[in-house]
Every structure is written in structure tokens, then in C-alpha cells.
Coordinates of C-alpha atoms and ligand atoms in Angstrom, one line a residue:
X1 CA -12.8 1.5 0.6
X2 CA -14.0 5.2 0.0
X3 CA -12.2 7.3 2.4
X4 CA -15.4 8.5 4.7
X5 CA -14.4 4.6 5.8
X6 CA -12.0 6.5 8.3
X7 CA -14.7 7.9 10.2
X8 CA -16.3 4.3 11.9
X9 CA -16.4 4.0 15.4
X10 CA -14.0 1.5 14.8
X11 CA -11.1 3.0 14.9
X12 CA -9.8 2.1 18.4
X13 CA -10.5 -1.6 17.6
X14 CA -8.2 -1.1 14.2
X15 CA -5.4 0.1 16.3
X16 CA -5.6 -2.8 18.9
X17 CA -5.5 -5.0 15.5
X18 CA -2.3 -3.7 14.5
X19 CA -1.2 -5.6 17.7
X20 CA -1.3 -8.6 16.3
X21 CA 1.7 -7.7 14.3
X22 CA 3.2 -7.3 17.7
X23 CA 3.3 -11.0 18.0
X24 CA 6.1 -12.6 16.7
X25 CA 8.4 -9.6 18.0
X26 CA 7.0 -10.1 21.5
X27 CA 10.5 -11.5 23.1
X28 CA 12.5 -8.2 21.8
X29 CA 9.7 -5.8 22.8
X30 CA 9.5 -7.5 26.4
X31 CA 13.2 -6.6 27.1
X32 CA 12.9 -3.3 25.8
X33 CA 10.1 -2.9 28.0
X34 CA 12.3 -4.1 30.9
X35 CA 14.7 -2.0 30.1
X36 CA 12.7 0.9 30.1
X37 CA 11.2 -0.1 33.8
X38 CA 14.3 -0.3 34.9
X39 CA 15.5 3.5 33.4
X40 CA 11.8 4.1 35.3
X41 CA 13.6 3.5 38.5
X42 CA 16.3 5.4 37.8
X43 CA 14.7 8.4 38.4
X44 CA 13.1 7.4 42.0
X45 CA 16.9 6.6 42.7
X46 CA 18.0 9.9 42.3
X47 CA 14.9 11.6 43.6
X48 CA 15.9 9.7 46.9
X49 CA 19.8 9.8 46.2
X50 CA 20.8 13.8 45.1
X51 CA 18.8 14.9 48.7
X52 CA 21.4 12.6 50.9
X53 CA 24.7 13.2 49.1
X54 CA 23.7 17.1 49.3
X55 CA 22.9 16.9 52.6
X56 CA 26.2 14.8 53.3
X57 CA 28.0 17.2 51.5
X58 CA 27.0 20.6 52.8
X59 CA 27.7 19.0 56.8
X60 CA 23.7 18.4 57.8
X61 CA 24.9 15.5 58.6
X62 CA 28.1 15.8 59.4
X63 CA 29.6 12.3 57.7
X64 CA 32.6 11.3 57.2
X65 CA 35.0 11.4 53.7
X66 CA 34.7 7.7 53.1
X67 CA 30.7 8.2 53.6
X68 CA 30.4 11.4 51.4
X69 CA 32.9 9.3 48.7
X70 CA 30.8 6.2 48.8
X71 CA 27.2 8.4 48.5
X72 CA 29.5 10.5 45.6
X73 CA 29.9 7.9 43.4
X74 CA 26.4 7.0 43.3
X75 CA 25.3 9.6 41.3
X76 CA 27.5 8.7 37.7
X77 CA 26.9 4.6 38.6
X78 CA 22.7 5.4 38.5
X79 CA 23.5 7.8 35.4
X80 CA 25.7 5.2 33.6
X81 CA 22.6 2.5 34.1
X82 CA 20.1 5.4 33.5
X83 CA 22.2 6.2 29.4
X84 CA 22.4 2.1 29.3
X85 CA 18.7 1.3 30.4
X86 CA 17.8 4.3 27.7
X87 CA 19.3 3.2 24.7
X88 CA 18.6 0.1 24.9
X89 CA 14.4 0.7 25.7
X90 CA 14.7 3.4 22.7
X91 CA 17.0 1.0 20.2
X92 CA 14.7 -2.3 21.2
X93 CA 11.3 -0.7 20.9
X94 CA 12.4 1.4 17.9
X95 CA 12.7 -2.2 16.2
X96 CA 9.7 -3.3 16.9
X97 CA 7.6 -0.8 15.9
X98 CA 9.9 -0.5 12.2
X99 CA 9.2 -3.7 12.2
X100 CA 5.6 -3.8 12.8
X101 CA 4.8 -1.6 10.0
X102 CA 7.7 -3.1 7.4
X103 CA 5.7 -6.4 8.4
X104 CA 2.1 -4.1 7.8
X105 CA 3.0 -3.0 4.8
X106 CA 4.5 -5.8 3.2
X107 CA 1.4 -7.8 4.2
X108 CA -0.5 -5.0 2.2
X109 CA 1.3 -5.2 -0.8
X110 CA 0.6 -8.5 -1.0
X111 CA -3.2 -7.8 -0.3
X112 CA -3.1 -6.3 -3.4
X113 CA -1.7 -8.9 -5.3
X114 CA -4.9 -10.9 -4.7
X115 CA -7.0 -8.4 -5.0
X116 CA -9.5 -8.7 -8.7
X117 CA -9.3 -6.1 -11.3
X118 CA -12.4 -4.6 -10.3
X119 CA -10.6 -3.6 -7.3
X120 CA -8.1 -2.3 -9.4
X121 CA -10.4 -0.1 -12.5
X122 CA -12.2 1.3 -9.1
X123 CA -9.1 2.3 -7.4
X124 CA -7.7 5.7 -7.1
X125 CA -3.9 5.1 -8.0
X126 CA -2.6 8.1 -5.9
X127 CA -4.8 7.5 -3.0
X128 CA -3.6 3.9 -2.8
X129 CA 0.1 4.7 -3.1
X130 CA -0.3 7.6 -0.6
X131 CA -2.0 5.3 2.0
X132 CA 1.2 2.3 1.5
X133 CA 4.0 5.0 2.1
X134 CA 2.9 7.9 3.7
X135 CA 0.3 6.4 5.8
X136 CA 2.5 3.7 7.2
X137 CA 5.1 6.6 7.7
X138 CA 2.5 8.3 9.8
X139 CA 1.6 5.0 11.7
X140 CA 5.2 4.2 11.9
X141 CA 6.6 7.2 14.0
X142 CA 3.1 7.5 15.8
X143 CA 3.8 3.6 16.9
X144 CA 7.2 4.5 17.6
X145 CA 6.8 6.8 19.9
X146 CA 3.8 4.7 21.8
X147 CA 5.5 1.8 22.5
X148 CA 8.9 3.7 23.7
X149 CA 6.6 5.6 26.4
X150 CA 3.8 3.1 27.2
X151 CA 5.3 1.5 29.9
X152 CA 8.5 3.5 30.9
X153 CA 6.6 7.0 31.7
X154 CA 3.5 5.5 33.7
X155 CA 6.0 3.7 35.8
X156 CA 8.5 6.9 36.6
X157 CA 4.8 8.5 37.0
X158 CA 3.9 6.3 39.6
X159 CA 6.7 5.5 41.8
X160 CA 7.6 9.3 41.6
X161 CA 4.6 10.3 42.6
X162 CA 4.4 7.5 45.0
X163 CA 7.6 8.8 47.0
X164 CA 5.9 12.2 46.8
X165 CA 2.8 11.5 48.7
X166 CA 4.7 9.5 51.2
X167 CA 6.9 12.7 51.6
X168 CA 4.9 15.0 52.0
X169 CA 1.1 14.4 51.3
X170 CA 0.2 18.2 51.5
X171 CA 2.7 19.2 49.4
X172 CA 1.9 16.5 46.9
X173 CA -1.5 16.7 46.9
X174 CA -1.6 20.2 45.8
X175 CA 0.5 19.0 42.6
X176 CA -2.3 16.7 42.1
X177 CA -5.1 19.5 42.2
X178 CA -3.1 21.1 39.8
X179 CA -2.9 18.7 37.2
X180 CA -6.8 18.7 35.5
X181 CA -5.6 22.4 34.6
X182 CA -2.4 20.7 32.9
X183 CA -5.1 17.9 30.9
X184 CA -8.1 20.5 30.1
X185 CA -6.1 22.2 27.5
X186 CA -4.4 18.8 25.9
X187 CA -8.0 17.0 25.6
X188 CA -8.6 19.9 23.6
X189 CA -6.2 20.6 21.6
X190 CA -5.5 16.4 21.2
X191 CA -9.4 16.5 19.0
X192 CA -8.2 19.2 17.4
X193 CA -5.2 17.5 15.9
X194 CA -7.1 14.4 15.4
X195 CA -9.7 15.8 13.0
X196 CA -7.0 18.0 11.2
X197 CA -4.6 14.8 10.6
X198 CA -7.5 12.5 9.1
X199 CA -8.0 15.6 6.8
X200 CA -4.5 15.7 6.3
X201 CA -3.9 12.3 5.7
X202 CA -6.5 12.5 3.2
X203 CA -5.4 15.7 1.2
X204 CA -2.0 14.0 0.7
X205 CA -3.9 10.9 -1.2
X206 CA -5.4 13.4 -3.0
X207 CA -2.0 15.5 -3.8
X208 CA -0.8 12.1 -5.0
X209 CA -3.2 11.3 -7.3
X210 CA -3.2 15.0 -9.1
X211 CA 0.5 14.2 -9.5
X212 CA -0.1 10.8 -11.0
X213 CA -2.7 12.0 -12.9
X214 CA -0.9 14.8 -14.1
X215 CA 2.8 13.4 -15.0
X216 CA 0.8 10.1 -16.9
X217 CA -1.4 12.8 -18.8
X218 CA 1.3 14.7 -19.6
X219 CA 0.4 14.5 -23.9
X220 CA -2.8 15.8 -23.0
X221 CA -2.1 18.4 -20.7
X222 CA 0.5 20.2 -23.3
X223 CA -1.8 19.3 -26.4
X224 CA -4.6 21.2 -25.1
X225 CA -2.6 23.8 -23.3
X226 CA -4.3 23.5 -19.7
X227 CA -0.9 23.4 -17.9
X228 CA -2.5 26.9 -16.3
X229 CA -5.2 25.4 -14.9
X230 CA -3.2 22.2 -13.8
X231 CA -1.4 24.2 -12.5
X232 CA -4.4 25.7 -10.3
X233 CA -6.2 23.1 -9.4
X234 CA -3.3 21.5 -8.1
X235 CA -1.8 24.8 -5.9
X236 CA -5.6 24.5 -4.4
X237 CA -5.1 21.0 -3.3
X238 CA -1.5 21.9 -2.1
X239 CA -2.3 25.2 -0.6
X240 CA -5.8 23.1 1.5
X241 CA -2.8 20.6 2.9
X242 CA -0.7 23.7 3.7
X243 CA -3.5 25.3 6.2
X244 CA -4.7 21.9 7.5
X245 CA -0.6 21.1 8.3
X246 CA -0.3 24.9 9.9
X247 CA -3.6 23.9 11.7
X248 CA -2.0 21.0 13.2
X249 CA 1.3 22.8 14.1
X250 CA -0.3 25.3 15.8
X251 CA -2.7 22.7 18.2
X252 CA 0.4 20.3 18.5
X253 CA 3.1 22.6 19.4
X254 CA 0.2 24.9 22.2
X255 CA 0.8 22.2 24.0
X256 CA 4.4 22.1 25.4
X257 CA 4.4 25.9 26.6
X258 CA 1.1 25.3 28.0
X259 CA 2.5 22.8 30.4
X260 CA 5.3 24.5 30.8
X261 CA 3.5 27.9 32.2
X262 CA 1.8 25.2 34.4
X263 CA 4.9 24.2 35.6
X264 CA 6.1 27.4 36.4
X265 CA 3.3 28.3 38.2
X266 CA 4.1 25.1 40.1
X267 CA 7.5 26.0 41.5
X268 CA 6.8 29.5 42.2
X269 CA 3.9 28.1 44.9
X270 CA 6.6 25.2 45.9
X271 CA 8.9 27.8 46.5
X272 CA 6.3 29.4 49.1
X273 CA 4.9 26.7 50.7
X274 CA 8.8 25.7 51.1
X275 CA 9.3 29.1 52.9
X276 CA 6.4 29.0 55.3
X277 CA 6.8 25.4 56.5
X278 CA 10.8 26.7 57.3
X279 CA 11.5 23.2 55.1
X280 CA 15.2 21.7 54.9
X281 CA 16.9 22.0 52.0
X282 CA 17.7 18.4 51.4
X283 CA 13.6 17.6 51.6
X284 CA 13.0 20.7 49.5
X285 CA 15.4 19.0 46.7
X286 CA 13.9 15.7 47.1
X287 CA 10.3 17.4 46.4
X288 CA 11.8 19.5 43.7
X289 CA 13.5 16.7 41.5
X290 CA 10.0 14.9 42.4
X291 CA 8.2 17.1 40.6
X292 CA 11.2 17.1 37.8
X293 CA 11.0 13.7 37.0
X294 CA 7.1 14.0 37.1
X295 CA 7.1 16.3 34.4
X296 CA 9.2 14.6 31.6
X297 CA 6.8 11.5 31.8
X298 CA 3.6 13.8 31.9
X299 CA 4.5 15.5 29.0
X300 CA 5.5 12.8 27.3
X301 CA 1.8 11.0 27.9
X302 CA 0.0 13.6 27.2
X303 CA 1.8 14.3 23.6
X304 CA 1.2 10.4 23.2
X305 CA -2.4 10.5 23.4
X306 CA -2.2 13.4 20.4
X307 CA 0.3 10.8 18.8
X308 CA -2.1 7.7 19.4
X309 CA -5.2 9.7 18.0
X310 CA -2.8 11.2 14.6
X311 CA -2.3 7.1 14.1
X312 CA -5.9 6.2 14.3
X313 CA -6.6 7.8 10.7
X314 CA -3.8 6.0 9.4
X315 CA -3.9 3.0 10.6
X316 CA -7.7 2.9 9.6
X317 CA -7.2 3.9 6.1
X318 CA -4.0 1.1 5.7
X319 CA -6.0 -1.3 7.5
X320 CA -9.1 -0.7 5.2
X321 CA -7.6 -2.2 2.2
X322 CA -6.8 -5.3 4.1
X323 CA -10.4 -5.3 5.1
X324 CA -11.2 -5.3 1.1
X325 CA -11.8 -9.3 -0.2
X326 CA -10.8 -10.3 -3.3
X327 CA -14.0 -10.9 -5.6
X328 CA -12.3 -13.7 -7.5
X329 CA -10.9 -16.0 -5.3
X330 CA -10.5 -19.9 -5.0
X331 CA -13.6 -21.8 -4.0
X332 CA -12.6 -23.6 -0.4
X333 CA -13.0 -26.9 -2.5
X334 CA -11.6 -25.7 -5.6
X335 CA -9.2 -28.3 -7.3
X336 CA -6.7 -28.3 -10.2
X337 CA -8.3 -27.7 -13.7
X338 CA -6.6 -30.4 -15.9
X339 CA -4.7 -29.0 -19.4
X340 CA -7.3 -28.2 -21.9
X341 CA -8.0 -30.7 -24.0
X342 CA -12.0 -30.4 -25.7
X343 CA -12.9 -26.9 -25.5
X344 CA -14.1 -23.9 -23.4
X345 CA -17.5 -22.7 -23.5
X346 CA -19.3 -19.8 -22.3
X347 CA -22.8 -21.2 -21.8
X348 CA -25.4 -18.9 -21.9
X349 CA -23.2 -15.7 -20.4
X350 CA -24.5 -12.0 -19.1
X351 CA -22.5 -9.8 -17.6
X352 CA -22.1 -6.3 -16.3
X353 CA -19.6 -4.2 -14.7
X354 CA -22.2 -1.9 -12.6
X355 CA -25.6 -1.6 -13.7
X356 CA -25.2 -1.7 -17.7
X357 CA -25.4 -5.0 -19.4
X358 CA -21.9 -5.2 -21.2
X359 CA -22.5 -9.0 -22.6
X360 CA -26.0 -10.8 -22.7
X361 CA -26.9 -14.4 -23.6
X362 CA -23.6 -15.6 -25.1
X363 CA -23.2 -19.1 -25.8
X364 CA -19.6 -19.9 -27.5
X365 CA -18.2 -23.1 -27.8
X366 CA -13.8 -22.6 -28.9
X367 CA -12.7 -25.9 -29.3
X368 CA -9.1 -26.8 -28.6
X369 CA -6.8 -25.9 -31.7
X370 CA -8.8 -23.7 -32.9
X371 CA -8.6 -19.9 -33.8
X372 CA -11.5 -17.7 -32.9
X373 CA -11.7 -13.7 -34.3
X374 CA -13.9 -11.4 -32.1
X375 CA -14.8 -9.2 -34.4
X376 CA -17.2 -5.7 -33.7
X377 CA -17.4 -1.8 -33.2
X378 CA -15.7 -0.3 -30.2
X379 CA -17.6 -0.8 -27.0
X380 CA -19.5 -4.2 -27.7
X381 CA -17.7 -6.7 -25.3
X382 CA -14.9 -8.0 -26.9
X383 CA -12.2 -7.3 -24.1
X384 CA -14.5 -8.2 -21.7
X385 CA -15.1 -12.0 -23.4
X386 CA -11.2 -11.9 -22.9
X387 CA -11.8 -10.8 -19.2
X388 CA -14.4 -13.4 -18.3
X389 CA -11.9 -16.1 -20.2
X390 CA -9.1 -15.2 -17.6
X391 CA -11.0 -15.1 -15.2
X392 CA -10.4 -11.4 -14.3
X393 CA -14.2 -11.6 -13.7
X394 CA -16.5 -14.1 -13.4
X395 CA -19.8 -13.7 -15.2
X396 CA -23.2 -12.3 -13.9
X397 CA -25.2 -14.9 -15.2
X398 CA -24.5 -18.3 -16.8
X399 CA -21.6 -20.0 -16.6
X400 CA -17.4 -20.1 -18.0
X401 CA -16.7 -23.7 -18.6
X402 CA -13.4 -25.4 -19.5
X403 CA -14.1 -29.0 -20.6
X404 CA -17.2 -29.1 -19.2
X405 CA -15.8 -27.5 -15.5
X406 CA -17.2 -24.6 -14.1
X407 CA -14.4 -21.9 -14.0
X408 CA -15.4 -20.9 -10.7
X409 CA -15.0 -24.2 -9.1
X410 CA -11.4 -25.0 -10.4
X411 CA -8.1 -23.2 -8.8
X412 CA -7.4 -19.6 -10.6
X413 CA -3.9 -20.6 -11.1
X414 CA -4.4 -23.8 -12.3
X415 CA -6.8 -21.7 -14.9
X416 CA -4.0 -18.6 -15.6
X417 CA -0.8 -21.3 -16.0
X418 CA -2.8 -22.1 -19.1
X419 CA -3.4 -18.9 -20.9
X420 CA -1.0 -16.3 -22.3
X421 CA -2.3 -12.8 -22.8
X422 CA -0.7 -10.5 -25.0
X423 CA -2.2 -7.4 -25.2
X424 CA -2.3 -4.1 -27.6
X425 CA -0.4 -2.2 -24.5
X426 CA 2.1 -4.3 -24.0
X427 CA 3.2 -3.8 -20.7
X428 CA 6.5 -4.0 -20.2
X429 CA 8.6 -3.4 -16.7
X430 CA 11.4 -1.3 -15.8
X431 CA 13.6 -4.3 -15.6
X432 CA 16.3 -6.2 -18.1
X433 CA 14.8 -7.5 -21.4
X434 CA 16.0 -11.1 -20.0
X435 CA 13.7 -10.9 -16.4
X436 CA 10.8 -9.2 -19.1
X437 CA 10.9 -11.9 -21.4
X438 CA 11.0 -14.6 -18.4
X439 CA 7.9 -12.8 -17.0
X440 CA 5.7 -15.6 -16.0
X441 CA 8.3 -18.0 -15.6
X442 CA 11.0 -16.9 -13.8
X443 CA 13.5 -20.0 -13.6
X444 CA 13.6 -20.4 -17.6
X445 CA 17.2 -20.6 -18.6
X446 CA 19.2 -18.9 -20.6
X447 CA 19.2 -20.9 -23.6
X448 CA 14.9 -21.0 -23.3
X449 CA 14.7 -17.5 -23.4
X450 CA 16.9 -16.8 -26.3
X451 CA 15.1 -19.7 -28.0
X452 CA 11.5 -17.8 -27.5
X453 CA 13.1 -14.5 -28.3
X454 CA 14.6 -15.9 -31.6
X455 CA 10.9 -17.5 -32.7
X456 CA 9.7 -14.1 -31.5
X457 CA 12.0 -12.4 -34.5
X458 CA 13.6 -10.7 -31.2
X459 CA 16.7 -12.0 -31.0
X460 CA 18.7 -9.9 -33.8
X461 CA 17.6 -6.7 -32.2
X462 CA 18.1 -7.2 -28.3
X463 CA 21.7 -8.0 -29.5
X464 CA 21.9 -4.5 -30.7
X465 CA 21.0 -3.1 -27.4
X466 CA 23.8 -1.3 -25.7
X467 CA 23.8 -4.4 -23.2
X468 CA 22.1 -7.0 -24.9
X469 CA 19.7 -9.0 -22.9
X470 CA 20.5 -7.6 -19.8
X471 CA 19.4 -3.9 -21.5
X472 CA 16.7 -2.5 -18.5
X473 CA 13.9 -1.6 -20.5
X474 CA 13.4 1.9 -18.8
X475 CA 9.8 3.0 -17.8
X476 CA 7.3 0.9 -19.2
X477 CA 9.6 0.2 -22.1
X478 CA 10.2 3.6 -23.3
X479 CA 13.5 3.0 -25.2
X480 CA 12.3 0.3 -27.3
X481 CA 9.8 1.1 -30.4
X482 CA 6.8 -0.4 -30.5
X483 CA 7.4 -3.3 -32.4
X484 CA 10.0 -4.3 -30.7
X485 CA 7.3 -4.0 -27.4
X486 CA 5.3 -6.7 -29.3
X487 CA 7.8 -9.1 -30.0
X488 CA 8.8 -8.7 -26.5
X489 CA 5.7 -9.7 -25.2
X490 CA 5.5 -12.4 -27.6
X491 CA 8.6 -13.8 -27.0
X492 CA 7.4 -13.8 -22.7
X493 CA 4.4 -15.8 -24.0
X494 CA 6.2 -18.3 -26.3
X495 CA 8.3 -19.2 -23.2
X496 CA 5.2 -19.1 -21.0
X497 CA 4.2 -21.9 -24.0
X498 CA 0.4 -21.9 -23.3
X499 CA -2.3 -24.4 -24.3
X500 CA -4.6 -21.2 -24.8
X501 CA -3.7 -18.0 -26.0
X502 CA -6.1 -14.6 -25.8
X503 CA -4.8 -11.9 -28.4
X504 CA -5.8 -8.4 -28.6
X505 CA -4.3 -7.1 -31.8
X506 CA -2.5 -3.7 -31.7
X507 CA -5.3 -1.3 -33.4
X508 CA -2.7 1.4 -34.3
X509 CA -0.7 0.5 -37.6
X510 CA 3.2 0.0 -37.5
X511 CA 5.6 0.7 -40.2
X512 CA 5.3 -2.3 -42.8
X513 CA 8.5 -3.6 -41.8
X514 CA 7.3 -3.8 -38.4
X515 CA 4.2 -5.3 -38.8
X516 CA 5.6 -8.0 -41.4
X517 CA 7.8 -9.0 -38.4
X518 CA 5.3 -9.0 -35.5
X519 CA 3.0 -11.1 -37.9
X520 CA 6.0 -13.0 -38.4
X521 CA 6.1 -13.4 -34.5
X522 CA 2.9 -14.1 -34.3
X523 CA 2.3 -16.6 -36.7
X524 CA 4.8 -19.0 -34.7
X525 CA 3.0 -17.9 -31.3
X526 CA -0.3 -19.2 -32.6
X527 CA 1.1 -22.4 -33.9
X528 CA -0.5 -25.3 -31.9
X529 CA -3.0 -23.8 -29.1
X530 CA -6.2 -22.3 -28.6
X531 CA -6.8 -18.9 -29.6
X532 CA -9.0 -16.0 -28.9
X533 CA -8.2 -12.6 -30.6
X534 CA -10.1 -9.3 -30.6
X535 CA -8.8 -8.7 -34.4
X536 CA -7.9 -6.0 -36.2
X537 CA -5.9 -7.1 -39.5
X538 CA -7.8 -8.7 -42.3
X539 CA -5.2 -11.1 -42.4
X540 CA -5.5 -12.3 -39.1
X541 CA -9.3 -12.7 -39.7
X542 CA -9.3 -14.3 -42.8
X543 CA -7.5 -17.2 -41.4
X544 CA -9.1 -17.5 -38.3
X545 CA -11.3 -20.8 -38.2
X546 CA -14.2 -18.8 -36.7
X547 CA -15.3 -14.9 -37.0
X548 CA -17.6 -14.2 -34.1
X549 CA -19.4 -10.9 -34.9
X550 CA -20.3 -8.7 -31.4
X551 CA -22.6 -6.0 -31.7
X552 CA -24.1 -4.2 -27.5
X553 CA -22.8 -7.5 -26.2
X554 CA -24.7 -9.9 -27.9
X555 CA -23.3 -12.4 -31.1
X556 CA -24.9 -11.3 -33.6
X557 CA -23.0 -13.1 -36.6
X558 CA -20.5 -16.2 -36.8
X559 CA -18.8 -18.3 -39.6
X560 CA -15.8 -18.1 -42.2
X561 CA -15.2 -14.8 -43.5
X562 CA -16.6 -16.4 -47.0
X563 CA -19.7 -16.5 -45.1
X564 CA -19.9 -13.7 -43.3
X565 CA -19.4 -11.8 -46.2
X566 CA -21.7 -13.7 -48.2
X567 CA -24.5 -12.8 -45.8
X568 CA -23.5 -9.1 -46.4
X569 CA -24.7 -8.0 -42.2
X570 CA -23.0 -6.1 -39.9
X571 CA -19.6 -8.1 -40.9
X572 CA -20.0 -6.5 -44.2
X573 CA -20.0 -3.5 -43.1
X574 CA -17.1 -3.5 -41.1
X575 CA -14.9 -5.4 -43.2
X576 CA -15.7 -2.7 -46.2
X577 CA -15.2 0.5 -43.6
X578 CA -11.7 -1.1 -42.4
X579 CA -10.2 -2.5 -45.2
X580 CA -12.0 -1.0 -48.4
Ligands
LIG601 P1 -14.4 -3.8 -26.8 O1 -13.5 -4.3 -26.3 O2 -15.6 -4.3 -27.9 O3 -14.5 -2.8 -27.3 P2 -15.2 -3.9 -24.1 O4 -15.5 -4.9 -24.1 O5 -13.8 -3.1 -23.6 O6 -15.7 -3.5 -25.8 O7 -16.3 -3.1 -22.9 C1 -18.1 -3.3 -23.2 C2 -18.4 -2.3 -22.7 O8 -18.0 -2.4 -21.1 C3 -18.1 -0.8 -22.9 O9 -19.8 -0.3 -22.7 C4 -17.3 -0.4 -21.6 O10 -17.5 1.0 -21.5 C5 -18.0 -1.4 -20.5 N1 -16.3 -1.4 -19.7 C6 -15.7 -1.8 -20.2 N2 -14.8 -2.1 -18.8 C7 -15.5 -1.7 -17.5 C8 -15.2 -1.4 -16.4 N3 -14.0 -1.5 -16.0 N4 -15.9 -1.0 -15.7 C9 -16.9 -0.3 -15.7 N5 -17.7 -0.9 -17.1 C10 -16.9 -1.2 -18.4

């Protein structure tokens, strides 16, 4: 899903794919188009009716008062029909267009939920956000216009042009000869708009991603005094977008005046022609009205072309997300993994994210109910081991087993239901404390939430929050201390009550008091479960049933604390470095 994917030749095909989303709304769409057709026919009625009224009022036909009156009332009647049908046409088709984009956005979001972590680790956050916001917006306005105009205007064009031909073919033919003059600039500028629009959308993504990076990295930016550098970088992107926007504005806005100039030349020629032929005024009115009613459809249909071009770039960027296949998904014959009874196992597992091997020939049995501590220098592959257990990734070689069954053959949900992850960067959502604890088990009762909070030693401090369990914790939980956030995460895991617990212990030390409470909460959480913990605390390591020492993606040692100390190798060195 790189940016260059947007220049594939299957663009138009992509746009047609969007129409699949139209299917559920077909009745509404068709009624909208029906009113559009009626609306188009009112143009023909006016073209034919008004000259008749003109002639009767100005006495060419010598009509009676009642005849004139009947004719005159036709005008407001037609205008009422015209207004009503125009309103209904626009309302119904706009409804459909807006709804299509809402459906697509929902579908893209749902698809994002299915995509695996490898997608997120490579994705550019700003670019993704801009695809779902501004690209959808772009496509939305384009589709509204297209859907609105696609039937009404061609029908007006067809009926009015036919009427004109029948009325005076020489006059109409002359108009047809002039038409290509209008179309030439449209073709030229349409291409320009298309090219600039794509670049513009891409630069929009760039702006959002710069913003995202800058805001999330604000601490570093300030600490290193890089504000001027950041402002300059942002300015470059921003002004590039300005230039692109102006290129689009120039191309789009040159079109209407061009068409108007051509039209005025046409009017001049028409007057000359009428004078030469000694035409009656009613007839001339008819021709003039015909040309007038043609102008709008031609103008809009020409814009339609550029609108479609503009929307193609956006729809392509949206659809390319839907085209990304989740790398971890249930196999067709995936079966439920029953609750763990015996053991988790790494069987000769090797793994790489990209070119470099991160784990090599790891074999490890984790008996159910035991606590395994993973120890090793940074980059040794500890987090990767947890990632494989959660099936965030599948092993490149070898297999992950639960009670002897390959995880790849089981349903993802049946695995993840059995696991809770408590990681050092505690993720809280900007929601109430209650909902943060219930995250993962939204059906939990109030009593269960409070019980979990109590066991996580969180109940006390939650009650001291301004609104208790209804307190909103702020973006990423900024309103809470580190220890409090950890205890909420622990409460969340306790409530989920998983058989398997994956723990990524915080490296940053809490103050002694918080440390003690968090430790108590963890003790409560660990009891009776299979635990794999990336351990940084001596107490955790000492209590583990088995310590596994990783280095460079391999298991270099394993044993109990005492055994490993006695062996005097890597574990001993790490231990002395960290805890002496
Ligand atoms: P640890 O948790 O022991 O510090 P990790 O499992 O996080 O080690 O990382 C092991 C190696 O894998 C490191 O060299 C790291 O750079 C690499 N790595 C981790 N995550 C990714 C990723 N998403 N893409 C590519 N390489 C990664």
C-alpha cells in the first residue's frame, strides 16, 4: 500500500468497485434518478412552452383571454414541478453518496482492525489517517456530484438537442460544430487537475504524518531545541501543498470562463443568423432557450469529468487499504483451541521481521501453571517471543504449539481469549476508568469490575478520583501516575481472567511505595496461571520456576536463579550488572 500504488492503470476499475457499495441503496438511488429525469423533461417543456406563450401574449396568433390564461398558468406549474424534482433528486442522491462513503469508511476501519501487527509496524500513521479522513471526504464530494449529474444532465442534453435539431437543423449543426471548441480545453485541463490532485492528496498525508510525529515527539523536539528545524520542515511540506492547491484552482477555474466566452460567441452568431433568416421572435426564443438549457448540462458534464478524475486518486488510496490482506488470519479449517491443559511450546522456532533473523532455533516448553522469566540484553528477542505467543506474527520456521496443537491451525480468537498481555507501556484509552478495566470483557458487571480493581490494589485510588469509576482518564491516561496506570492494566487482566499471562515488566523504576503496591497487584494476577514474563525485577526472577536467558535470538542458558548464578555465565554477568 505504498503511495506509488495510486498510479496503477486499474484506477477506473477501482472506481467501479465503489459502485458495489451502491447496491444496498439502489431503491433510493433509482427514485433520485427518476426525479432527475422528470427535472430534465421540465427543461424541454419550458423550451417548447415559453415561445408559445410569447407568441400568444404578443398577438402573433391572436389568442383569446382564456387561451392565454391557460398557457400562462403553465409556467408556474412547470416551475413548481422543476423545483420539487430538483430538490428530491439532489436530496436522494446526496443521501446515497454520503451513505456510500460512510459505509466505505466503516468497512476500511473494520478492515484495519483485522490487519496484523506487521502492517501497523510498517504503516505511516498520518498517511493512514489522511486516507480515512480527507480521501474519504474528497471521494464523498466527487461521488455526490457524479451521482447527482450522471442521469439528469445527459437526458436534458439529449432531449433539448433533439428538439433543437428538429426545429432548425442548420442552426443546431452550427452549434454542434462549435462544441469541440469547448471540449478541447476541458480535456487539457482535466488531465492537469488529475495529476495535481494526486500529488495534493499525497502531500495531505505528509502533512498529517509530520504533525503526528511532531506532536507525539514534542518532548524530544523541545529537549533538543529543534523547533526551528521542525517549523522549516513543516513549512516546506505546507507550501508545497499550497502550490499544488493553486495549480488545481487555476486549472479548475479556467474552465468555466472559457466555456462562457465560447457561449457568448455562439450567441453573437445566433443573432446574426436570426437576422439573416428573418426569423419570428417566438422561434428565435425557442432556439435561444434550447441553447440556454444545453449550457448547464454541458458545463456540469465537463466538470463531471474533472471531478471523476479527482476522485479516482482518492478512491484508489482508500481501496488499497481494503486490498491489504491480513498476514495473520484464521485458516479456512481453523478449529477452536480448547482451554490450555498441558503446555505451550516453541518447537525449533526461527523468526525474522525482515531480512535479519531475530530468533534462531528456539525450543522451549512452558508447562501450564508455571512462571517462565525471560532475561537477556536489549534486542535479544524477548518481546518477539511474546509476539509469537500472541500470534501477532507466525514463526518463519518451526511451530508454536498449545497442548500439541499448532497455533496456526487454531482460531485466533480462541487463542487470544486465553491470554492477557500486560505490557510496560500501559495502554489506556481516553474513556472512563470503568471502561478501561472492562476493556476485553465489556459485559462484566459492576461488582466484577470493583472486585478486579480491589485485587489489583486500584479500588482505593479510583475512589479518590473526581468521578470514581466514571472518571475519564485523558488521552493515554495522562491524568494518572505510572503506578496507577499499571494497576488499572493489571485490573483489566484480572477481570479477563486468562489462563495465560504475558507480562512485560516495566524497566523504569517506580517509587518504592508504588513499586510495593504494583508488586502486590502482580502477585495477585500471577497466581494460578501460566506466566511468561520479560523480567527486570530481581524478585520476579527469583520466584520464576524457570529462567530462560536469551542472547542474539538464541536461548543460551536456562535454569533456576541459583543454578544460573552458580554457572557463572551470561546470567551471572547480567545479574551483577543490574542488581549489584
Ligand atoms: P527485546 O525485547 O529482547 O529487547 P525484541 O524482540 O524487541 O528484543 O527485538 C529483537 C530484534 O528484532 C531487535 O534487533 C529489533 O531491532 C528487531 N525488531 C523488533 N521489532 C521489529 C519489527 N517490527 N520490525 C523489524 N525488526 C524488529
